[in-house]
mmCIF file of C-alpha atoms and ligand atoms in Angstrom:
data_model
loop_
_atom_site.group_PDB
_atom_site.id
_atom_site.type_symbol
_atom_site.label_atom_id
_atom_site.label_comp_id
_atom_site.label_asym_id
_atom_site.label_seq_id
_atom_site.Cartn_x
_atom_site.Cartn_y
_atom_site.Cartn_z
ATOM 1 C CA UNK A 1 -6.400 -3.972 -18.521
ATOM 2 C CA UNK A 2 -6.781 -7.307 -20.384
ATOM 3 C CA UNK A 3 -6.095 -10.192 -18.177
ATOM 4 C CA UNK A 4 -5.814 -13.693 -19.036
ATOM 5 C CA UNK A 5 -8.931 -15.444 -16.494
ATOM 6 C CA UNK A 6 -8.024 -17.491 -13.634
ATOM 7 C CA UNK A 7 -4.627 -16.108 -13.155
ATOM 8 C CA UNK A 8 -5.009 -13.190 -10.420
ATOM 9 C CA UNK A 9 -1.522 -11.875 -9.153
ATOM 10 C CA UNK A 10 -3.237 -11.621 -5.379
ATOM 11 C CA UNK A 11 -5.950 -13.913 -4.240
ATOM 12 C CA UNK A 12 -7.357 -14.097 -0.712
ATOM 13 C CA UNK A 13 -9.854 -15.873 0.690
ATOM 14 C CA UNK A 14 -12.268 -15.562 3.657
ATOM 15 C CA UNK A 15 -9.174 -13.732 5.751
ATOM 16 C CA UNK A 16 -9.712 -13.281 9.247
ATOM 17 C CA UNK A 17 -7.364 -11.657 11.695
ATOM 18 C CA UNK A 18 -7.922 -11.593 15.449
ATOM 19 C CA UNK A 19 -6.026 -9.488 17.726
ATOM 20 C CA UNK A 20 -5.947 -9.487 21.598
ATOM 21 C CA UNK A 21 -5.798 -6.549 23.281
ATOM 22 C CA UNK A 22 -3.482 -6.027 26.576
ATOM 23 C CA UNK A 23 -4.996 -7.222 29.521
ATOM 24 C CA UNK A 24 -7.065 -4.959 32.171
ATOM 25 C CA UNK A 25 -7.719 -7.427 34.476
ATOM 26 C CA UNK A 26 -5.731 -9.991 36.418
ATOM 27 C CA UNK A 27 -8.727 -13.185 35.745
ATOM 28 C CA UNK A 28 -9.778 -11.869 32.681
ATOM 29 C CA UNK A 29 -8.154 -11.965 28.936
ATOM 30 C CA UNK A 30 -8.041 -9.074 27.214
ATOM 31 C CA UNK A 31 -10.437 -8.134 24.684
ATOM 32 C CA UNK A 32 -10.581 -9.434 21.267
ATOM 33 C CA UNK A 33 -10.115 -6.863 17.871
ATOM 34 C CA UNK A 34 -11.430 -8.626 15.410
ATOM 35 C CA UNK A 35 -9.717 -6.690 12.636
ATOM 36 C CA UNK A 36 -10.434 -8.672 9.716
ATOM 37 C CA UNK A 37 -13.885 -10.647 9.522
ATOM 38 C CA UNK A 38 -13.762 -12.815 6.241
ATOM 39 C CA UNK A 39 -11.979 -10.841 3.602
ATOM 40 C CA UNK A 40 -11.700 -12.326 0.438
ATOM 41 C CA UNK A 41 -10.430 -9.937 -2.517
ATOM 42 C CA UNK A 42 -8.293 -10.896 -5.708
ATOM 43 C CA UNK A 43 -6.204 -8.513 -8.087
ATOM 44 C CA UNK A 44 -5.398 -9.132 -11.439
ATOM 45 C CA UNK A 45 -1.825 -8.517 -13.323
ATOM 46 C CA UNK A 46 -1.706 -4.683 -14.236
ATOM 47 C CA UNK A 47 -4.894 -3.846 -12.278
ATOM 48 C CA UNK A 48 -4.817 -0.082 -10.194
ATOM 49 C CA UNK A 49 -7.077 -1.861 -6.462
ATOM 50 C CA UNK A 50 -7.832 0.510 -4.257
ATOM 51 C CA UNK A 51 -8.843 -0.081 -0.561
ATOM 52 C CA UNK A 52 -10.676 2.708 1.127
ATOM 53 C CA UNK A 53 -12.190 2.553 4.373
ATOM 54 C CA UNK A 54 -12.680 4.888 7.624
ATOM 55 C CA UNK A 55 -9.739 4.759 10.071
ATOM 56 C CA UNK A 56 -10.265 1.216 12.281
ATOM 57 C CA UNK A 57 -11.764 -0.267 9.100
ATOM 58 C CA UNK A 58 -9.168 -2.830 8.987
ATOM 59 C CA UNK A 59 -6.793 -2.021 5.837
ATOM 60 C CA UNK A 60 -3.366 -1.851 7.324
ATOM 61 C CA UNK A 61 -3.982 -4.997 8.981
ATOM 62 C CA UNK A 62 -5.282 -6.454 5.450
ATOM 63 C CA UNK A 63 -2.138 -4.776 3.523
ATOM 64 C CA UNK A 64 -0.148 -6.784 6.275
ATOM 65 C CA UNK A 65 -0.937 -9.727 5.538
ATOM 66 C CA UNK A 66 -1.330 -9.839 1.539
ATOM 67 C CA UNK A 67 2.933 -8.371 2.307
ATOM 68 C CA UNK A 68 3.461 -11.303 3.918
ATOM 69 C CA UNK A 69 4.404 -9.190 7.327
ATOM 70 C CA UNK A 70 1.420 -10.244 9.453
ATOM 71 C CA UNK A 71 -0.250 -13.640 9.471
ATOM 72 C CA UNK A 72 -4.254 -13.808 9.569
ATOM 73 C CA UNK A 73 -6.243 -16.135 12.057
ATOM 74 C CA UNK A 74 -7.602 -18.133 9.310
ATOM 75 C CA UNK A 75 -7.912 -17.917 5.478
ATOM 76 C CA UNK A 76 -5.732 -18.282 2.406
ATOM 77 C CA UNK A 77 -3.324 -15.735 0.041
ATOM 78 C CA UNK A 78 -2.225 -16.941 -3.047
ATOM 79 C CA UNK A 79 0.334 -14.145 -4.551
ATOM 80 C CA UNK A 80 1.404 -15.152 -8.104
ATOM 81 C CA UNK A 81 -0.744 -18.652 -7.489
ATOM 82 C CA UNK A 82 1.475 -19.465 -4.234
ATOM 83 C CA UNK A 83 0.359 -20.133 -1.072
ATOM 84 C CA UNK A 84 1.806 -17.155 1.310
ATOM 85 C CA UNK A 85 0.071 -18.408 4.800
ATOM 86 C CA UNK A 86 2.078 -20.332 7.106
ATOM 87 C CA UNK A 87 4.980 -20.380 4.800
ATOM 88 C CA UNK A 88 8.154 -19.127 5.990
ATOM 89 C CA UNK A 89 10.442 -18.855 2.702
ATOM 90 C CA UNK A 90 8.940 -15.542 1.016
ATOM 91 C CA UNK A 91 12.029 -14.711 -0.589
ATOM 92 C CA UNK A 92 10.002 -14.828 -3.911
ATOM 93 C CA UNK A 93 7.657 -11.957 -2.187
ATOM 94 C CA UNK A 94 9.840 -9.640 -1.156
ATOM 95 C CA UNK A 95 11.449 -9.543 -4.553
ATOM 96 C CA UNK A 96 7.653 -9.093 -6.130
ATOM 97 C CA UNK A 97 6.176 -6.967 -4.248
ATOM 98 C CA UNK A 98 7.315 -3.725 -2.887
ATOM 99 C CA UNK A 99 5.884 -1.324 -0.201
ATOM 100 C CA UNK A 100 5.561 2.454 0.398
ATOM 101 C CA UNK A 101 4.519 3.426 3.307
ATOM 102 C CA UNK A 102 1.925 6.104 5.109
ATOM 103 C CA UNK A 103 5.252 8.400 6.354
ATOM 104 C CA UNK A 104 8.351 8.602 4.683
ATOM 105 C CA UNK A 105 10.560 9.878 7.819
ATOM 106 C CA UNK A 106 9.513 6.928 9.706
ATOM 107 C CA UNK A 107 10.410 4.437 6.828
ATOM 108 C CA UNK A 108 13.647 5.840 5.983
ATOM 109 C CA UNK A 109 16.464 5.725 8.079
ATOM 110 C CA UNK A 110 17.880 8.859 8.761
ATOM 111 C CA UNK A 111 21.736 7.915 9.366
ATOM 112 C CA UNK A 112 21.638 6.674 5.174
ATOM 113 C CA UNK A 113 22.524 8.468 2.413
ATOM 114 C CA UNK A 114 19.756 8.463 -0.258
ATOM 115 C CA UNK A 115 22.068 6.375 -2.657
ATOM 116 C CA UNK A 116 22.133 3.655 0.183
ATOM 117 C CA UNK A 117 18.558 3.582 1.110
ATOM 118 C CA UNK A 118 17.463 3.036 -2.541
ATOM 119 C CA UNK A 119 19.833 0.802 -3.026
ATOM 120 C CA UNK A 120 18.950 -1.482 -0.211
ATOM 121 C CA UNK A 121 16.354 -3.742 -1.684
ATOM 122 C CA UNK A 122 18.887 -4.500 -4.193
ATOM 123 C CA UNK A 123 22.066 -5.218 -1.719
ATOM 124 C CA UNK A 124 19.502 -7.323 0.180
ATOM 125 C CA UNK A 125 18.459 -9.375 -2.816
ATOM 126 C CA UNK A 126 22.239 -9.990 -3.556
ATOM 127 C CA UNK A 127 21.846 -7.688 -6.746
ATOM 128 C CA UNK A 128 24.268 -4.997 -8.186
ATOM 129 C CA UNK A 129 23.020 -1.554 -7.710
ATOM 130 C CA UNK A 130 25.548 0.118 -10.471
ATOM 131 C CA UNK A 131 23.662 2.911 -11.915
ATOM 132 C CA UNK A 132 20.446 1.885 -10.972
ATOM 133 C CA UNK A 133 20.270 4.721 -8.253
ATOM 134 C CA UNK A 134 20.977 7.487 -10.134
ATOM 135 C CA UNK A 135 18.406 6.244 -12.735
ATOM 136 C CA UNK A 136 15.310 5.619 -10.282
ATOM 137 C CA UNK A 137 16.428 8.727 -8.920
ATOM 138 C CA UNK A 138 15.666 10.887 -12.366
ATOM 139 C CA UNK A 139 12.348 8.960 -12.237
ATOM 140 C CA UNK A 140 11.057 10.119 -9.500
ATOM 141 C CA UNK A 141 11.887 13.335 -10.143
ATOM 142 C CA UNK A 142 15.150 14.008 -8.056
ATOM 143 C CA UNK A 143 18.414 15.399 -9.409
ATOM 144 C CA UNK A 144 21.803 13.220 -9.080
ATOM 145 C CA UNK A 145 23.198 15.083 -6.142
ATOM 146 C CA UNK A 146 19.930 13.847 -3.603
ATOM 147 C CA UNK A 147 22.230 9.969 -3.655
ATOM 148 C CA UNK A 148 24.720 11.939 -1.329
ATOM 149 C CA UNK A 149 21.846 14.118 1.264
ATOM 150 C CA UNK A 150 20.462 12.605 3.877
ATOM 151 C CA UNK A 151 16.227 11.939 4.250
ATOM 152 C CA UNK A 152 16.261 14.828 6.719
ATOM 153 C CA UNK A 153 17.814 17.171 3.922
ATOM 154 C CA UNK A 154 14.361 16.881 2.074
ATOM 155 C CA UNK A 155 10.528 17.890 2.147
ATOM 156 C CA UNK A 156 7.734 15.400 3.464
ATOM 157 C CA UNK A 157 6.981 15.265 -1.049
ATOM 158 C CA UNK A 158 10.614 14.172 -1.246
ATOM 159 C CA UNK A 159 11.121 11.581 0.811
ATOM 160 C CA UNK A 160 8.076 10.255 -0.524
ATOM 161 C CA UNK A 161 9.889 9.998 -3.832
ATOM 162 C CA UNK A 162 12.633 8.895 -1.883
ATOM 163 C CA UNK A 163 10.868 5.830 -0.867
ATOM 164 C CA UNK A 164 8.987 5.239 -4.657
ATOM 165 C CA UNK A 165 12.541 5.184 -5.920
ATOM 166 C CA UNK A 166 13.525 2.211 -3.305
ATOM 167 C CA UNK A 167 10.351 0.873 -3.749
ATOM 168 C CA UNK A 168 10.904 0.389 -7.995
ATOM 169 C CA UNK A 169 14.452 -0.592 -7.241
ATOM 170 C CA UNK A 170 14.024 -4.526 -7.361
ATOM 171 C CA UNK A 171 11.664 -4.333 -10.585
ATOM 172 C CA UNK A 172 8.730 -5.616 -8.101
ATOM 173 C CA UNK A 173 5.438 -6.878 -10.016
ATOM 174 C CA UNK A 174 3.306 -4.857 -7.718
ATOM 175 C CA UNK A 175 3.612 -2.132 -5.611
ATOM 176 C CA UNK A 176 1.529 -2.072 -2.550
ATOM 177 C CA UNK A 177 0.874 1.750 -0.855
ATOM 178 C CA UNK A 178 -0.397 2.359 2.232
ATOM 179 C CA UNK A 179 -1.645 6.026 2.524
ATOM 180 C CA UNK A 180 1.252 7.513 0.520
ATOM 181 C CA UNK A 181 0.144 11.101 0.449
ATOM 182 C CA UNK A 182 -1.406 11.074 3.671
ATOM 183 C CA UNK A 183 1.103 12.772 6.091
ATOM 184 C CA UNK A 184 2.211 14.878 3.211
ATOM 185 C CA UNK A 185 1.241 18.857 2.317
ATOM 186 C CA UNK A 186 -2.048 19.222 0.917
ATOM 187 C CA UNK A 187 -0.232 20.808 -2.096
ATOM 188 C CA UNK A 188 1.779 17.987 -2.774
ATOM 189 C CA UNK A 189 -0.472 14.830 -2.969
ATOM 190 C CA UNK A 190 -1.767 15.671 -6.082
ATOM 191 C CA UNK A 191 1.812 15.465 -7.730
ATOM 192 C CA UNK A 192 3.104 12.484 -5.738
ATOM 193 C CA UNK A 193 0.030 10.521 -6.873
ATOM 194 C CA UNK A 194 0.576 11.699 -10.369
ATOM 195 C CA UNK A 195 3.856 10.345 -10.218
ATOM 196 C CA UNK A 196 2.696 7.401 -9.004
ATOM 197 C CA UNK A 197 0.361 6.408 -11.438
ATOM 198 C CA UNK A 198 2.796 7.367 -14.430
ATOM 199 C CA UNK A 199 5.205 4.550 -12.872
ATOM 200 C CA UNK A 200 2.865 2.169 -12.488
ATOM 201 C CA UNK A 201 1.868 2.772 -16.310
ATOM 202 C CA UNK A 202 5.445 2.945 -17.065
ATOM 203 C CA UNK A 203 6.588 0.279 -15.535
ATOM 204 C CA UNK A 204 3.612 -1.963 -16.150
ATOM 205 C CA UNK A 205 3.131 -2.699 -12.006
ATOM 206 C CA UNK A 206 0.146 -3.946 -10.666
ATOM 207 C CA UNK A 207 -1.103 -1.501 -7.728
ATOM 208 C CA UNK A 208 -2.650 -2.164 -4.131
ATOM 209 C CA UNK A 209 -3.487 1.587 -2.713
ATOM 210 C CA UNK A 210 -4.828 1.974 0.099
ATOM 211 C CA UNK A 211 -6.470 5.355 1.592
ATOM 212 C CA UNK A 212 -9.367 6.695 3.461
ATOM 213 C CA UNK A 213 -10.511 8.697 0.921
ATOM 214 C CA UNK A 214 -12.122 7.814 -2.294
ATOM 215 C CA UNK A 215 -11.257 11.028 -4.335
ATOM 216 C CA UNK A 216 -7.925 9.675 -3.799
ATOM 217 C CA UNK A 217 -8.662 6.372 -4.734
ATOM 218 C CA UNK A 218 -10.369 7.219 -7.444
ATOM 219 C CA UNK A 219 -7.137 9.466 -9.047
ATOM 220 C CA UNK A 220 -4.771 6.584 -9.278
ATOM 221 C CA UNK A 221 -6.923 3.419 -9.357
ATOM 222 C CA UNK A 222 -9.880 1.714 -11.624
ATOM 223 C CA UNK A 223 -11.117 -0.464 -9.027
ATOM 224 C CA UNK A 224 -11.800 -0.607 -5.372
ATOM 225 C CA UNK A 225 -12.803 -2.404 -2.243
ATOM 226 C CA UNK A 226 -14.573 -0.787 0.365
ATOM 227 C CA UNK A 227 -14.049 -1.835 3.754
ATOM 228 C CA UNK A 228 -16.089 -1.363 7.076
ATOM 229 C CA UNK A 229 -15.497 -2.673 10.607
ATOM 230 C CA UNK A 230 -13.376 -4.856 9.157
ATOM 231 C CA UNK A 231 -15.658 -6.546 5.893
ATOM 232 C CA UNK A 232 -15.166 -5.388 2.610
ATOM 233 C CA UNK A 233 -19.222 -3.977 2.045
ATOM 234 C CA UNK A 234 -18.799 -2.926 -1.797
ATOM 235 C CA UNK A 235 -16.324 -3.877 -4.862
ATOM 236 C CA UNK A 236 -16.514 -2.329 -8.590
ATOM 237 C CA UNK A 237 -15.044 0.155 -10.897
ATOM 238 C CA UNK A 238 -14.436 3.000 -9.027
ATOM 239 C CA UNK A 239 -15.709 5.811 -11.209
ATOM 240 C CA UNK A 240 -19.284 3.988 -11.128
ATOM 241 C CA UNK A 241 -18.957 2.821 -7.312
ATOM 242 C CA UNK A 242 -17.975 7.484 -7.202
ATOM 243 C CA UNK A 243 -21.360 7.772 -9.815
ATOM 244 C CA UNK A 244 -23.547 5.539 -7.991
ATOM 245 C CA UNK A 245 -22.624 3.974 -4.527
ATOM 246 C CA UNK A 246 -24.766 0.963 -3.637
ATOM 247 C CA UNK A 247 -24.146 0.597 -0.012
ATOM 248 C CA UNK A 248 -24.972 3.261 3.005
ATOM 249 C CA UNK A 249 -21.526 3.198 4.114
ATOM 250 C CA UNK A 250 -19.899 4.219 0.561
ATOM 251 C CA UNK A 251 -22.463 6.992 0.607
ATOM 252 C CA UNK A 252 -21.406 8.193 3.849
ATOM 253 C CA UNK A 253 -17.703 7.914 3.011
ATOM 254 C CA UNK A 254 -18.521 9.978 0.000
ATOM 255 C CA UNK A 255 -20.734 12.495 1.457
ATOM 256 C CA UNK A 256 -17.087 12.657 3.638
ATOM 257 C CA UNK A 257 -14.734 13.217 1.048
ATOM 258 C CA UNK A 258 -12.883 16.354 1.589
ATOM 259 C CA UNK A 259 -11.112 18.852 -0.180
ATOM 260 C CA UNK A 260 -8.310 17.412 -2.571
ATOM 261 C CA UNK A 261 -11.125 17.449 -5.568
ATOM 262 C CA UNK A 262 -10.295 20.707 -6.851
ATOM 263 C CA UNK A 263 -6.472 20.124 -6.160
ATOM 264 C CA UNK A 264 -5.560 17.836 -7.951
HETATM 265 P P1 LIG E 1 -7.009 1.038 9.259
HETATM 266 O O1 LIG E 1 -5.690 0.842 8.605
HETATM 267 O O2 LIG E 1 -8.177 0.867 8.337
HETATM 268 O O3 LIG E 1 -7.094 2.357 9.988
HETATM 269 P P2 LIG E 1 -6.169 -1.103 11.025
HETATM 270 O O4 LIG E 1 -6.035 -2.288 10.145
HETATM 271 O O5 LIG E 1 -4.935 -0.392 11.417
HETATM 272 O O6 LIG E 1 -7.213 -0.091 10.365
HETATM 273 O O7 LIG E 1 -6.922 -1.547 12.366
HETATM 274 C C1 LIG E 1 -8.126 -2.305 12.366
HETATM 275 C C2 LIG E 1 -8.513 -2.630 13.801
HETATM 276 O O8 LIG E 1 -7.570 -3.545 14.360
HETATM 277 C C3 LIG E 1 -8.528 -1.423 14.745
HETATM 278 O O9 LIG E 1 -9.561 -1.605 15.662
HETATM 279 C C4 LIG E 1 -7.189 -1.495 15.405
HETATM 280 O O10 LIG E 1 -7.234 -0.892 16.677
HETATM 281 C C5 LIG E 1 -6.973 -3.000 15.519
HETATM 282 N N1 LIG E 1 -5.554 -3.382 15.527
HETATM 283 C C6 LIG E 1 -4.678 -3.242 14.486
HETATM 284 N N2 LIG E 1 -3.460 -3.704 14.800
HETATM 285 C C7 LIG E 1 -3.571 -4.173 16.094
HETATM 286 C C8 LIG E 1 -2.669 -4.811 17.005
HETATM 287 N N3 LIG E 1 -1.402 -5.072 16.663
HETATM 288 N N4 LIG E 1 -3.136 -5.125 18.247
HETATM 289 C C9 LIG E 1 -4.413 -4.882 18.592
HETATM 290 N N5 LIG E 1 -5.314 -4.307 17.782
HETATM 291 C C10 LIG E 1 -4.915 -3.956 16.540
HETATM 292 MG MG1 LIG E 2 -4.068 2.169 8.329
#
């Protein structure tokens, strides 16, 4: 998509994120993770990024921080040209940028009705759900009646829609997705991440995905980052970085990607 230069929706630069791991020992600290070793990455308005990476690679911890719910060691994340490190008002963020997550049973909570857990972001934000629910509801593919079941009451595929339909709620400028399809039935993923990229289309959001597999990737997004031990080792298009992989790890990621080709 056509994007005016110089005016990325995400830009990060040289992002580093240390962890410390419980100590062993009484006299000594525990061991460093270092999860994130210079990370720089920037997304333009209306762009499909995909991250893809083995597990450990370092892309939750990466997500984290360009949500605003982590805070690296060093480096800098401009969202929408404003500076998100260090700064503690991100009201403007969490009405921007929404979040699905890797498991839908975790991430909703199971005591509130469907009509309540969509409408959330938008109690939360001080906005008036009205018919909203019922609306994001029929876009994701879920008749009227789900607003009064419980999470519980539906299918892994379900709940995931559950959680695209609170996710859209706010009108967010991008949607970030950590491993949406990943807990879910083999014989769902393909439809949740068709339904995924027809919203984003629809709805003219910008995407971060994230997943550990590039067939996945490469279904709902036009670019990608590749990350290893916690660098990202090769960005492009994805269908050439698919064609023709230039580093050893993207060829052994490939050589690794599984079954969901003829699925989907
Ligand atoms: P991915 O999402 O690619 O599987 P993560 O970002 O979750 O990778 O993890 C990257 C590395 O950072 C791993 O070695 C992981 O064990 C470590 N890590 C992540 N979160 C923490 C934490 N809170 N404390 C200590 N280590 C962590
Ligand atoms: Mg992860």
């Amino acid at each position: 998509m056509a994007t005016p230069a110089g005016t990325p929706v995400i830009e990060a630069s040289d992002l580093t994120r240390v962890f410390r791991r419980p100590k062993t020992s009484l006299t000594r600290p525990g061991e460093e993770v270092h999860a994130l070793k210079g990370v720089s990455l920037s997304v333009a308005r209306g762009e499909r990024f995909g991250i893809v990476g083995e597990s450990g690679s370092g892309k939750s911890t990466l997500l984290k921080l360009l949500c605003g719910l982590d805070q690296p060691t060093s480096g800098s994340i401009l969202f929408d040209g404003k500076e998100i490190v260090g700064r503690r008002d991100l009201r403007f963020l969490r009405n921007d940028l929404q979040i699905v997550f890797q498991d839908p049973m975790s991430s909703l909570d199971p005591r509130m009705k469907v009509r309540d857990i969509v409408a959330e972001p938008l109690v939360a934000l001080g906005l008036p759900a009205g018919d909203r629910v019922a609306q994001l509801l029929k876009e994701v593919g879920l008749p009227p009646a789900a607003a009064d079941r419980y999470p519980h009451q539906f299918s892994g595929g379900q709940r995931q829609r559950i959680a695209i339909a609170r996710a859209l709620a706010p009108k967010p400028k991008v949607l970030v997705a950590d491993e949406p399809v990943s807990a879910l039935d083999v014989s769902v993923r393909g439809q949740i991440l068709n339904l995924l990229a027809d919203l984003i289309d629809s709805h003219g959001l910008t995407l971060v995905f994230v997943s550990h597999d590039l067939s996945v990737v490469r279904h709902v997004c036009e670019s990608v980052a590749v990350m290893s031990e916690g660098q990202v080792v090769e960005r492009g298009q994805v269908d050439e970085i698919w064609a023709d992989p230039q580093h050893e790890y993207t060829r052994t990621l490939l050589r690794a990607v599984p079954t969901l080709e003829g699925l989907l």
